[in-house]
């Protein structure tokens, strides 16, 4: 498999995670709607449904990070970065990915695994009566999502390498905020 095809496959995966996160947002919307109706119309509160709200929100956020990273939706110093040539941008992305992104997400994923295993071994559950069991599931989203972010980072790294090899001659990393919407 060529580096270009691997880059495209990793980016398709990040796009799929974005679709999954958006779909979960719809579930979150219905969950909050149900919770509000039950609370104010029937004076009935479900701790489990309230906890499910933050579980869904955390999952949406964590799965949205690789999507945002793939589409350039994270903070950059655009005043400087936008003035650089495509090759300079590729070098900055390559160095930033190798020096900052991949080590950080690797550490969080690595320590998140132990965090999740400990929760599973202890049989950790909600501290509230009526809360959700299996707290390890939401904790497991941390190493899972950071592993997905690492995969997207590898896609960014490959994009930079492919740009430096001349395979993306006039196509910068896609940017959510500066792309043409026509």
CSV table of N, CA and C in Angstrom, one decimal:
chain,number,residue,atom,x,y,z
A,1,UNK,N,0.9,-1.2,0.0
A,1,UNK,CA,0.0,0.0,0.0
A,1,UNK,C,0.9,1.2,0.0
A,2,UNK,N,0.6,2.2,-0.9
A,2,UNK,CA,1.4,3.4,-1.0
A,2,UNK,C,1.1,4.3,0.2
A,3,UNK,N,2.0,5.2,0.5
A,3,UNK,CA,1.8,6.2,1.5
A,3,UNK,C,0.6,7.0,1.3
A,4,UNK,N,0.3,7.3,0.0
A,4,UNK,CA,-0.8,8.2,-0.3
A,4,UNK,C,-2.1,7.4,0.0
A,5,UNK,N,-2.2,6.1,-0.4
A,5,UNK,CA,-3.4,5.4,-0.1
A,5,UNK,C,-3.6,5.2,1.4
A,6,UNK,N,-2.5,5.0,2.1
A,6,UNK,CA,-2.6,4.9,3.6
A,6,UNK,C,-3.1,6.2,4.2
A,7,UNK,N,-2.6,7.3,3.7
A,7,UNK,CA,-3.0,8.6,4.2
A,7,UNK,C,-4.5,8.7,4.0
A,8,UNK,N,-5.0,8.4,2.8
A,8,UNK,CA,-6.4,8.5,2.4
A,8,UNK,C,-7.3,7.6,3.3
A,9,UNK,N,-6.8,6.4,3.6
A,9,UNK,CA,-7.5,5.5,4.4
A,9,UNK,C,-7.7,6.0,5.8
A,10,UNK,N,-6.6,6.5,6.4
A,10,UNK,CA,-6.6,7.1,7.7
A,10,UNK,C,-7.5,8.3,7.8
A,11,UNK,N,-7.5,9.1,6.7
A,11,UNK,CA,-8.4,10.3,6.7
A,11,UNK,C,-9.9,9.8,6.5
A,12,UNK,N,-10.1,8.8,5.8
A,12,UNK,CA,-11.5,8.3,5.7
A,12,UNK,C,-12.0,7.8,7.0
A,13,UNK,N,-11.1,7.2,7.8
A,13,UNK,CA,-11.5,6.7,9.1
A,13,UNK,C,-11.8,7.9,10.0
A,14,UNK,N,-11.0,9.0,9.9
A,14,UNK,CA,-11.3,10.2,10.7
A,14,UNK,C,-12.6,10.8,10.3
A,15,UNK,N,-12.9,10.8,9.1
A,15,UNK,CA,-14.2,11.3,8.6
A,15,UNK,C,-15.3,10.5,9.1
A,16,UNK,N,-15.2,9.2,9.1
A,16,UNK,CA,-16.2,8.3,9.6
A,16,UNK,C,-16.4,8.5,11.1
A,17,UNK,N,-15.3,8.8,11.9
A,17,UNK,CA,-15.5,9.1,13.3
A,17,UNK,C,-16.3,10.4,13.5
A,18,UNK,N,-16.1,11.4,12.6
A,18,UNK,CA,-16.9,12.6,12.6
A,18,UNK,C,-18.3,12.3,12.4
A,19,UNK,N,-18.7,11.5,11.5
A,19,UNK,CA,-20.1,11.1,11.2
A,19,UNK,C,-20.6,10.4,12.4
A,20,UNK,N,-19.8,9.5,13.0
A,20,UNK,CA,-20.3,8.8,14.3
A,20,UNK,C,-20.6,9.8,15.4
A,21,UNK,N,-19.6,10.7,15.6
A,21,UNK,CA,-19.8,11.7,16.6
A,21,UNK,C,-21.1,12.6,16.4
A,22,UNK,N,-21.3,12.9,15.1
A,22,UNK,CA,-22.5,13.7,14.8
A,22,UNK,C,-23.8,12.9,15.1
A,23,UNK,N,-23.7,11.6,14.8
A,23,UNK,CA,-24.9,10.7,15.0
A,23,UNK,C,-25.1,10.6,16.5
A,24,UNK,N,-24.1,10.5,17.3
A,24,UNK,CA,-24.2,10.4,18.7
A,24,UNK,C,-24.8,11.7,19.3
A,25,UNK,N,-24.5,12.8,18.6
A,25,UNK,CA,-25.1,14.1,19.0
A,25,UNK,C,-26.6,14.1,18.9
A,26,UNK,N,-27.1,13.4,17.9
A,26,UNK,CA,-28.6,13.3,17.8
A,26,UNK,C,-29.1,12.5,19.0
A,27,UNK,N,-28.4,11.4,19.4
A,27,UNK,CA,-28.9,10.6,20.5
A,27,UNK,C,-28.8,11.5,21.8
A,28,UNK,N,-27.8,12.3,21.9
A,28,UNK,CA,-27.7,13.2,23.1
A,28,UNK,C,-28.9,14.2,23.1
A,29,UNK,N,-29.2,14.7,21.9
A,29,UNK,CA,-30.4,15.6,21.9
A,29,UNK,C,-31.6,14.9,22.4
A,30,UNK,N,-31.9,13.7,21.9
A,30,UNK,CA,-33.1,13.0,22.4
A,30,UNK,C,-33.0,12.7,23.9
A,31,UNK,N,-31.8,12.4,24.3
A,31,UNK,CA,-31.6,12.1,25.7
A,31,UNK,C,-32.0,13.3,26.6
A,32,UNK,N,-31.5,14.4,26.2
A,32,UNK,CA,-31.7,15.7,27.0
A,32,UNK,C,-33.2,16.0,26.9
A,33,UNK,N,-33.8,15.9,25.7
A,33,UNK,CA,-35.2,16.2,25.5
A,33,UNK,C,-36.0,15.3,26.4
A,34,UNK,N,-35.7,14.0,26.5
A,34,UNK,CA,-36.5,13.1,27.3
A,34,UNK,C,-36.3,13.5,28.8
A,35,UNK,N,-35.1,13.8,29.2
A,35,UNK,CA,-34.8,14.1,30.6
A,35,UNK,C,-35.6,15.4,31.0
A,36,UNK,N,-35.6,16.4,30.1
A,36,UNK,CA,-36.3,17.6,30.5
A,36,UNK,C,-37.8,17.4,30.6
A,37,UNK,N,-38.4,16.6,29.6
A,37,UNK,CA,-39.8,16.4,29.6
A,37,UNK,C,-40.2,15.6,30.9
A,38,UNK,N,-39.4,14.6,31.2
A,38,UNK,CA,-39.7,13.7,32.4
A,38,UNK,C,-39.5,14.6,33.7
A,39,UNK,N,-38.6,15.5,33.7
A,39,UNK,CA,-38.3,16.2,34.9
A,39,UNK,C,-39.4,17.3,35.1
A,40,UNK,N,-39.8,18.0,34.1
A,40,UNK,CA,-40.7,19.1,34.3
A,40,UNK,C,-42.1,18.8,34.1
A,41,UNK,N,-42.4,17.8,33.2
A,41,UNK,CA,-43.8,17.4,33.0
A,41,UNK,C,-44.3,16.3,34.0
A,42,UNK,N,-43.4,15.4,34.4
A,42,UNK,CA,-43.8,14.3,35.2
A,42,UNK,C,-43.1,14.3,36.6
A,43,UNK,N,-42.3,15.3,36.9
A,43,UNK,CA,-41.5,15.4,38.1
A,43,UNK,C,-40.8,14.1,38.4
A,44,UNK,N,-40.2,13.5,37.4
A,44,UNK,CA,-39.5,12.2,37.5
A,44,UNK,C,-38.1,12.4,37.0
A,45,UNK,N,-37.1,12.1,37.8
A,45,UNK,CA,-35.7,12.3,37.5
A,45,UNK,C,-35.0,10.9,37.4
A,46,UNK,N,-34.3,10.7,36.3
A,46,UNK,CA,-33.5,9.5,36.1
A,46,UNK,C,-32.0,9.8,36.2
A,47,UNK,N,-31.4,9.4,37.2
A,47,UNK,CA,-30.0,9.6,37.4
A,47,UNK,C,-29.2,9.0,36.2
A,48,UNK,N,-29.6,7.8,35.8
A,48,UNK,CA,-29.0,7.1,34.8
A,48,UNK,C,-29.0,7.9,33.5
A,49,UNK,N,-30.2,8.5,33.2
A,49,UNK,CA,-30.3,9.3,31.9
A,49,UNK,C,-29.4,10.5,32.0
A,50,UNK,N,-29.3,11.1,33.2
A,50,UNK,CA,-28.5,12.3,33.4
A,50,UNK,C,-27.0,11.9,33.2
A,51,UNK,N,-26.6,10.8,33.7
A,51,UNK,CA,-25.2,10.4,33.5
A,51,UNK,C,-25.0,10.0,32.1
A,52,UNK,N,-26.0,9.4,31.4
A,52,UNK,CA,-25.8,9.1,30.0
A,52,UNK,C,-25.5,10.4,29.2
A,53,UNK,N,-26.1,11.5,29.6
A,53,UNK,CA,-25.8,12.8,28.9
A,53,UNK,C,-24.3,13.1,28.9
A,54,UNK,N,-23.7,13.0,30.0
A,54,UNK,CA,-22.3,13.4,30.0
A,54,UNK,C,-21.4,12.2,29.4
A,55,UNK,N,-21.9,11.0,29.5
A,55,UNK,CA,-21.2,9.9,28.8
A,55,UNK,C,-21.2,10.2,27.2
A,56,UNK,N,-22.4,10.5,26.7
A,56,UNK,CA,-22.5,10.8,25.3
A,56,UNK,C,-21.7,12.0,24.9
A,57,UNK,N,-21.8,13.1,25.7
A,57,UNK,CA,-21.1,14.3,25.4
A,57,UNK,C,-19.6,14.0,25.4
A,58,UNK,N,-19.1,13.3,26.4
A,58,UNK,CA,-17.6,13.0,26.4
A,58,UNK,C,-17.2,12.2,25.2
A,59,UNK,N,-18.1,11.2,24.8
A,59,UNK,CA,-17.8,10.4,23.6
A,59,UNK,C,-17.8,11.2,22.3
A,60,UNK,N,-18.8,12.1,22.2
A,60,UNK,CA,-18.8,13.0,21.1
A,60,UNK,C,-17.6,13.8,21.0
A,61,UNK,N,-17.2,14.4,22.1
A,61,UNK,CA,-16.0,15.2,22.1
A,61,UNK,C,-14.7,14.4,21.7
A,62,UNK,N,-14.6,13.3,22.4
A,62,UNK,CA,-13.4,12.5,22.1
A,62,UNK,C,-13.3,11.9,20.7
A,63,UNK,N,-14.5,11.6,20.1
A,63,UNK,CA,-14.5,11.1,18.8
A,63,UNK,C,-14.4,12.2,17.7
A,64,UNK,N,-14.7,13.4,18.2
A,64,UNK,CA,-14.7,14.6,17.3
A,64,UNK,C,-13.2,15.1,17.1
A,65,UNK,N,-12.4,14.8,18.1
A,65,UNK,CA,-11.0,15.3,18.0
A,65,UNK,C,-10.3,14.9,16.8
A,66,UNK,N,-10.3,13.6,16.5
A,66,UNK,CA,-9.6,13.1,15.2
A,66,UNK,C,-10.2,13.8,14.0
A,67,UNK,N,-11.5,14.0,13.9
A,67,UNK,CA,-12.1,14.6,12.8
A,67,UNK,C,-11.7,16.1,12.7
A,68,UNK,N,-11.7,16.8,13.8
A,68,UNK,CA,-11.2,18.2,13.8
A,68,UNK,C,-9.8,18.3,13.4
A,69,UNK,N,-9.0,17.4,13.9
A,69,UNK,CA,-7.5,17.4,13.5
A,69,UNK,C,-7.3,17.1,12.0
A,70,UNK,N,-8.1,16.2,11.5
A,70,UNK,CA,-8.0,15.9,10.1
A,70,UNK,C,-8.3,17.1,9.2
A,71,UNK,N,-9.3,17.9,9.6
A,71,UNK,CA,-9.8,19.0,8.8
A,71,UNK,C,-9.2,20.3,9.3
A,72,UNK,N,-8.1,20.3,10.1
A,72,UNK,CA,-7.4,21.5,10.4
A,72,UNK,C,-8.3,22.4,11.3
A,73,UNK,N,-9.1,21.8,12.2
A,73,UNK,CA,-10.0,22.6,13.0
A,73,UNK,C,-9.4,23.0,14.4
A,74,UNK,N,-8.1,22.7,14.6
A,74,UNK,CA,-7.5,23.0,15.9
A,74,UNK,C,-6.7,24.3,15.8
A,75,UNK,N,-6.3,24.8,16.9
A,75,UNK,CA,-5.7,26.2,17.0
A,75,UNK,C,-4.3,26.2,16.3
A,76,UNK,N,-4.1,27.2,15.5
A,76,UNK,CA,-2.8,27.5,14.9
A,76,UNK,C,-2.7,29.0,14.8
A,77,UNK,N,-1.4,29.4,14.6
A,77,UNK,CA,-1.2,30.8,14.5
A,77,UNK,C,-1.3,31.1,13.0
A,78,UNK,N,-2.6,31.3,12.6
A,78,UNK,CA,-2.9,31.5,11.1
A,78,UNK,C,-2.2,32.7,10.5
A,79,UNK,N,-2.0,33.7,11.3
A,79,UNK,CA,-1.4,34.9,10.8
A,79,UNK,C,0.0,34.6,10.1
A,80,UNK,N,0.7,33.7,10.8
A,80,UNK,CA,2.0,33.3,10.3
A,80,UNK,C,1.9,32.1,9.3
A,81,UNK,N,1.1,31.1,9.7
A,81,UNK,CA,1.0,29.8,9.0
A,81,UNK,C,0.5,30.0,7.6
A,82,UNK,N,-0.5,30.9,7.4
A,82,UNK,CA,-1.2,31.1,6.1
A,82,UNK,C,-0.2,31.8,5.1
A,83,UNK,N,0.8,32.4,5.6
A,83,UNK,CA,1.8,33.1,4.7
A,83,UNK,C,2.9,32.2,4.2
A,84,UNK,N,3.0,31.0,4.8
A,84,UNK,CA,4.0,30.1,4.4
A,84,UNK,C,3.7,29.3,3.1
A,85,UNK,N,4.8,28.9,2.5
A,85,UNK,CA,4.6,28.0,1.3
A,85,UNK,C,4.1,26.7,1.7
A,86,UNK,N,3.6,25.9,0.8
A,86,UNK,CA,3.1,24.6,1.0
A,86,UNK,C,4.1,23.7,1.7
A,87,UNK,N,5.4,23.8,1.2
A,87,UNK,CA,6.4,22.9,1.7
A,87,UNK,C,6.8,23.3,3.2
A,88,UNK,N,6.8,24.6,3.5
A,88,UNK,CA,7.0,25.0,4.9
A,88,UNK,C,5.9,24.6,5.8
A,89,UNK,N,4.7,24.7,5.3
A,89,UNK,CA,3.5,24.2,6.1
A,89,UNK,C,3.7,22.7,6.4
A,90,UNK,N,4.1,22.0,5.3
A,90,UNK,CA,4.3,20.5,5.5
A,90,UNK,C,5.3,20.2,6.5
A,91,UNK,N,6.4,20.9,6.5
A,91,UNK,CA,7.5,20.7,7.5
A,91,UNK,C,7.0,21.0,8.9
A,92,UNK,N,6.3,22.1,9.0
A,92,UNK,CA,5.8,22.5,10.4
A,92,UNK,C,4.8,21.4,10.9
A,93,UNK,N,3.9,21.0,10.0
A,93,UNK,CA,3.0,19.9,10.4
A,93,UNK,C,3.7,18.6,10.7
A,94,UNK,N,4.7,18.3,9.9
A,94,UNK,CA,5.5,17.0,10.2
A,94,UNK,C,6.2,17.1,11.5
A,95,UNK,N,6.9,18.2,11.8
A,95,UNK,CA,7.6,18.3,13.0
A,95,UNK,C,6.7,18.4,14.2
A,96,UNK,N,5.6,19.2,14.1
A,96,UNK,CA,4.6,19.3,15.2
A,96,UNK,C,4.0,18.0,15.5
A,97,UNK,N,3.7,17.2,14.5
A,97,UNK,CA,3.1,15.9,14.7
A,97,UNK,C,4.0,14.9,15.4
A,98,UNK,N,5.3,14.9,15.0
A,98,UNK,CA,6.2,14.0,15.5
A,98,UNK,C,6.7,14.4,16.9
A,99,UNK,N,6.9,15.7,17.1
A,99,UNK,CA,7.4,16.2,18.4
A,99,UNK,C,6.3,16.4,19.5
A,100,UNK,N,5.1,16.8,19.1
A,100,UNK,CA,4.1,17.2,20.1
A,100,UNK,C,2.9,16.2,20.1
A,101,UNK,N,2.3,16.1,18.9
A,101,UNK,CA,1.0,15.3,18.9
A,101,UNK,C,1.2,13.9,19.2
A,102,UNK,N,2.0,13.2,18.5
A,102,UNK,CA,2.1,11.7,18.7
A,102,UNK,C,2.6,11.3,20.1
A,103,UNK,N,3.6,12.0,20.6
A,103,UNK,CA,4.0,11.7,22.0
A,103,UNK,C,2.9,11.9,23.0
A,104,UNK,N,2.2,13.0,22.9
A,104,UNK,CA,1.1,13.4,23.8
A,104,UNK,C,0.0,12.4,23.8
A,105,UNK,N,-0.5,12.1,22.6
A,105,UNK,CA,-1.6,11.1,22.5
A,105,UNK,C,-1.2,9.7,22.8
A,106,UNK,N,0.1,9.4,22.6
A,106,UNK,CA,0.6,8.1,23.0
A,106,UNK,C,0.6,8.0,24.5
A,107,UNK,N,1.0,9.0,25.2
A,107,UNK,CA,1.1,8.9,26.7
A,107,UNK,C,-0.3,8.8,27.2
A,108,UNK,N,-1.3,9.6,26.7
A,108,UNK,CA,-2.6,9.6,27.3
A,108,UNK,C,-3.3,8.3,27.0
A,109,UNK,N,-3.1,7.7,25.8
A,109,UNK,CA,-3.6,6.4,25.5
A,109,UNK,C,-3.0,5.3,26.4
A,110,UNK,N,-1.7,5.4,26.5
A,110,UNK,CA,-1.0,4.4,27.3
A,110,UNK,C,-1.5,4.4,28.8
A,111,UNK,N,-1.6,5.5,29.4
A,111,UNK,CA,-2.0,5.6,30.8
A,111,UNK,C,-3.5,5.4,30.9
A,112,UNK,N,-4.2,5.8,29.9
A,112,UNK,CA,-5.7,5.6,29.9
A,112,UNK,C,-6.1,4.1,29.9
A,113,UNK,N,-5.2,3.2,29.3
A,113,UNK,CA,-5.5,1.8,29.3
A,113,UNK,C,-5.5,1.3,30.8
A,114,UNK,N,-4.5,1.7,31.6
A,114,UNK,CA,-4.4,1.2,33.0
A,114,UNK,C,-5.6,1.8,33.8
A,115,UNK,N,-6.0,3.1,33.5
A,115,UNK,CA,-7.1,3.7,34.1
A,115,UNK,C,-8.4,2.9,33.9
A,116,UNK,N,-8.5,2.5,32.6
A,116,UNK,CA,-9.7,1.7,32.3
A,116,UNK,C,-9.7,0.3,32.9
A,117,UNK,N,-8.6,-0.4,32.8
A,117,UNK,CA,-8.4,-1.7,33.4
A,117,UNK,C,-8.7,-1.7,34.9
A,118,UNK,N,-8.2,-0.7,35.6
A,118,UNK,CA,-8.4,-0.6,37.0
A,118,UNK,C,-9.9,-0.4,37.3
A,119,UNK,N,-10.6,0.4,36.5
A,119,UNK,CA,-12.0,0.6,36.7
A,119,UNK,C,-12.8,-0.7,36.5
A,120,UNK,N,-12.4,-1.5,35.5
A,120,UNK,CA,-13.0,-2.7,35.2
A,120,UNK,C,-12.8,-3.8,36.3
A,121,UNK,N,-11.5,-3.8,36.8
A,121,UNK,CA,-11.2,-4.8,37.8
A,121,UNK,C,-11.9,-4.5,39.1
A,122,UNK,N,-12.1,-3.2,39.4
A,122,UNK,CA,-12.8,-2.8,40.6
A,122,UNK,C,-14.3,-2.9,40.5
A,123,UNK,N,-14.8,-3.1,39.3
A,123,UNK,CA,-16.2,-3.1,39.0
A,123,UNK,C,-16.8,-1.8,39.3
A,124,UNK,N,-16.1,-0.7,39.0
A,124,UNK,CA,-16.5,0.7,39.3
A,124,UNK,C,-17.9,1.0,38.6
A,125,UNK,N,-18.7,1.6,39.3
A,125,UNK,CA,-20.0,2.0,38.8
A,125,UNK,C,-20.3,3.4,39.4
A,126,UNK,N,-21.4,3.9,39.0
A,126,UNK,CA,-21.8,5.3,39.5
A,126,UNK,C,-21.9,5.3,41.0
A,127,UNK,N,-21.5,6.4,41.6
A,127,UNK,CA,-21.7,6.5,43.0
A,127,UNK,C,-23.1,6.9,43.4
A,128,UNK,N,-23.9,7.2,42.4
A,128,UNK,CA,-25.3,7.7,42.7
A,128,UNK,C,-26.2,6.5,42.6
A,129,UNK,N,-27.3,6.5,43.5
A,129,UNK,CA,-28.3,5.4,43.3
A,129,UNK,C,-29.0,5.6,42.0
A,130,UNK,N,-29.2,4.6,41.2
A,130,UNK,CA,-29.9,4.7,40.0
A,130,UNK,C,-28.9,5.1,38.8
A,131,UNK,N,-27.7,5.2,39.1
A,131,UNK,CA,-26.7,5.6,38.1
A,131,UNK,C,-26.3,4.5,37.3
A,132,UNK,N,-25.5,4.8,36.3
A,132,UNK,CA,-25.0,3.8,35.3
A,132,UNK,C,-24.0,2.8,35.9
A,133,UNK,N,-24.1,1.5,35.6
A,133,UNK,CA,-23.0,0.6,36.0
A,133,UNK,C,-21.9,0.7,34.9
A,134,UNK,N,-20.9,-0.1,35.1
A,134,UNK,CA,-19.8,-0.2,34.1
A,134,UNK,C,-19.1,1.1,33.7
A,135,UNK,N,-18.6,1.8,34.7
A,135,UNK,CA,-17.9,3.1,34.5
A,135,UNK,C,-16.7,2.9,33.6
A,136,UNK,N,-16.2,1.7,33.5
A,136,UNK,CA,-15.0,1.4,32.6
A,136,UNK,C,-15.3,1.7,31.2
A,137,UNK,N,-16.6,1.6,30.8
A,137,UNK,CA,-16.9,1.8,29.3
A,137,UNK,C,-16.5,3.2,28.9
A,138,UNK,N,-17.0,4.2,29.7
A,138,UNK,CA,-16.7,5.6,29.4
A,138,UNK,C,-15.2,5.9,29.6
A,139,UNK,N,-14.6,5.3,30.6
A,139,UNK,CA,-13.2,5.5,30.8
A,139,UNK,C,-12.4,4.9,29.6
A,140,UNK,N,-12.9,3.8,29.1
A,140,UNK,CA,-12.3,3.2,27.9
A,140,UNK,C,-12.3,4.0,26.7
A,141,UNK,N,-13.2,5.0,26.6
A,141,UNK,CA,-13.2,5.9,25.5
A,141,UNK,C,-12.0,6.8,25.4
A,142,UNK,N,-11.3,7.0,26.6
A,142,UNK,CA,-10.1,7.8,26.6
A,142,UNK,C,-9.0,7.2,25.8
A,143,UNK,N,-8.5,6.0,26.1
A,143,UNK,CA,-7.5,5.4,25.3
A,143,UNK,C,-7.9,5.1,23.9
A,144,UNK,N,-9.2,4.7,23.7
A,144,UNK,CA,-9.6,4.4,22.4
A,144,UNK,C,-9.6,5.7,21.5
A,145,UNK,N,-10.1,6.8,22.0
A,145,UNK,CA,-10.2,8.0,21.2
A,145,UNK,C,-8.8,8.6,21.0
A,146,UNK,N,-7.9,8.5,22.0
A,146,UNK,CA,-6.6,9.0,21.8
A,146,UNK,C,-5.8,8.1,20.8
A,147,UNK,N,-6.1,6.8,20.8
A,147,UNK,CA,-5.5,5.9,19.7
A,147,UNK,C,-6.0,6.4,18.3
A,148,UNK,N,-7.3,6.7,18.2
A,148,UNK,CA,-7.8,7.2,17.0
A,148,UNK,C,-7.2,8.5,16.6
A,149,UNK,N,-6.9,9.3,17.6
A,149,UNK,CA,-6.3,10.6,17.3
A,149,UNK,C,-4.8,10.4,16.8
A,150,UNK,N,-4.2,9.4,17.4
A,150,UNK,CA,-2.8,9.0,16.9
A,150,UNK,C,-2.9,8.5,15.5
A,151,UNK,N,-3.9,7.8,15.1
A,151,UNK,CA,-4.0,7.3,13.7
A,151,UNK,C,-4.2,8.5,12.8
A,152,UNK,N,-5.0,9.4,13.2
A,152,UNK,CA,-5.2,10.6,12.4
A,152,UNK,C,-3.9,11.4,12.3
A,153,UNK,N,-3.2,11.5,13.4
A,153,UNK,CA,-1.9,12.1,13.4
A,153,UNK,C,-0.9,11.5,12.4
A,154,UNK,N,-1.0,10.2,12.4
A,154,UNK,CA,-0.2,9.5,11.4
A,154,UNK,C,-0.6,9.8,10.0
A,155,UNK,N,-1.9,10.0,9.8
A,155,UNK,CA,-2.4,10.5,8.5
A,155,UNK,C,-1.9,11.8,8.2
A,156,UNK,N,-1.8,12.7,9.2
A,156,UNK,CA,-1.3,14.1,9.0
A,156,UNK,C,0.2,14.0,8.6
A,157,UNK,N,0.9,13.1,9.3
A,157,UNK,CA,2.3,12.9,9.1
A,157,UNK,C,2.5,12.4,7.6
A,158,UNK,N,1.7,11.5,7.2
A,158,UNK,CA,1.8,11.0,5.8
A,158,UNK,C,1.4,12.1,4.8
A,159,UNK,N,0.5,12.9,5.2
A,159,UNK,CA,0.1,14.0,4.3
A,159,UNK,C,1.3,14.9,4.1
A,160,UNK,N,2.0,15.2,5.2
A,160,UNK,CA,3.2,16.1,5.1
A,160,UNK,C,4.2,15.5,4.3
A,161,UNK,N,4.5,14.2,4.5
A,161,UNK,CA,5.5,13.5,3.7
A,161,UNK,C,5.1,13.5,2.2
A,162,UNK,N,3.9,13.2,2.0
A,162,UNK,CA,3.4,13.1,0.6
A,162,UNK,C,3.5,14.5,-0.1
A,163,UNK,N,3.2,15.6,0.7
A,163,UNK,CA,3.4,16.9,0.2
A,163,UNK,C,4.8,17.2,-0.1
A,164,UNK,N,5.7,16.8,0.8
A,164,UNK,CA,7.1,17.1,0.5
A,164,UNK,C,7.6,16.2,-0.7
A,165,UNK,N,7.0,15.1,-0.9
A,165,UNK,CA,7.4,14.3,-2.1
A,165,UNK,C,6.7,14.8,-3.4
A,166,UNK,N,5.9,15.8,-3.3
A,166,UNK,CA,5.3,16.4,-4.5
A,166,UNK,C,4.0,15.8,-4.9
A,167,UNK,N,3.4,15.0,-4.0
A,167,UNK,CA,2.1,14.3,-4.3
A,167,UNK,C,0.9,15.1,-4.1
A,168,UNK,N,1.1,16.2,-3.3
A,168,UNK,CA,0.0,17.2,-3.1
A,168,UNK,C,0.5,18.6,-3.5
A,169,UNK,N,0.7,18.8,-4.8
A,169,UNK,CA,1.4,20.0,-5.3
A,169,UNK,C,0.8,21.3,-4.9
A,170,UNK,N,-0.5,21.4,-4.9
A,170,UNK,CA,-1.2,22.6,-4.6
A,170,UNK,C,-2.3,22.4,-3.6
A,171,UNK,N,-2.3,21.4,-2.8
A,171,UNK,CA,-3.4,21.1,-2.0
A,171,UNK,C,-2.9,21.1,-0.5
A,172,UNK,N,-3.2,22.1,0.2
A,172,UNK,CA,-2.8,22.1,1.7
A,172,UNK,C,-3.7,21.2,2.5
A,173,UNK,N,-3.3,21.0,3.7
A,173,UNK,CA,-4.2,20.2,4.6
A,173,UNK,C,-5.5,20.9,4.7
A,174,UNK,N,-6.6,20.1,4.5
A,174,UNK,CA,-7.9,20.7,4.5
A,174,UNK,C,-8.2,21.5,5.8
A,175,UNK,N,-8.8,22.6,5.7
A,175,UNK,CA,-9.0,23.5,6.8
A,175,UNK,C,-10.5,23.7,6.9
A,176,UNK,N,-11.1,23.4,8.1
A,176,UNK,CA,-12.5,23.6,8.3
A,176,UNK,C,-13.0,25.0,8.2
A,177,UNK,N,-12.1,26.0,8.5
A,177,UNK,CA,-12.6,27.3,8.7
A,177,UNK,C,-12.2,28.2,7.5
A,178,UNK,N,-11.4,27.7,6.6
A,178,UNK,CA,-11.0,28.6,5.5
A,178,UNK,C,-11.2,27.9,4.1
A,179,UNK,N,-12.0,26.9,4.1
A,179,UNK,CA,-12.3,26.3,2.8
A,179,UNK,C,-13.4,27.0,2.1
A,180,UNK,N,-13.4,26.9,0.8
A,180,UNK,CA,-14.4,27.5,-0.1
A,180,UNK,C,-15.7,26.7,0.1
A,181,UNK,N,-16.8,27.4,0.5
A,181,UNK,CA,-18.1,26.7,0.7
A,181,UNK,C,-19.0,26.7,-0.5
A,182,UNK,N,-18.5,27.2,-1.6
A,182,UNK,CA,-19.4,27.2,-2.8
A,182,UNK,C,-19.5,25.9,-3.4
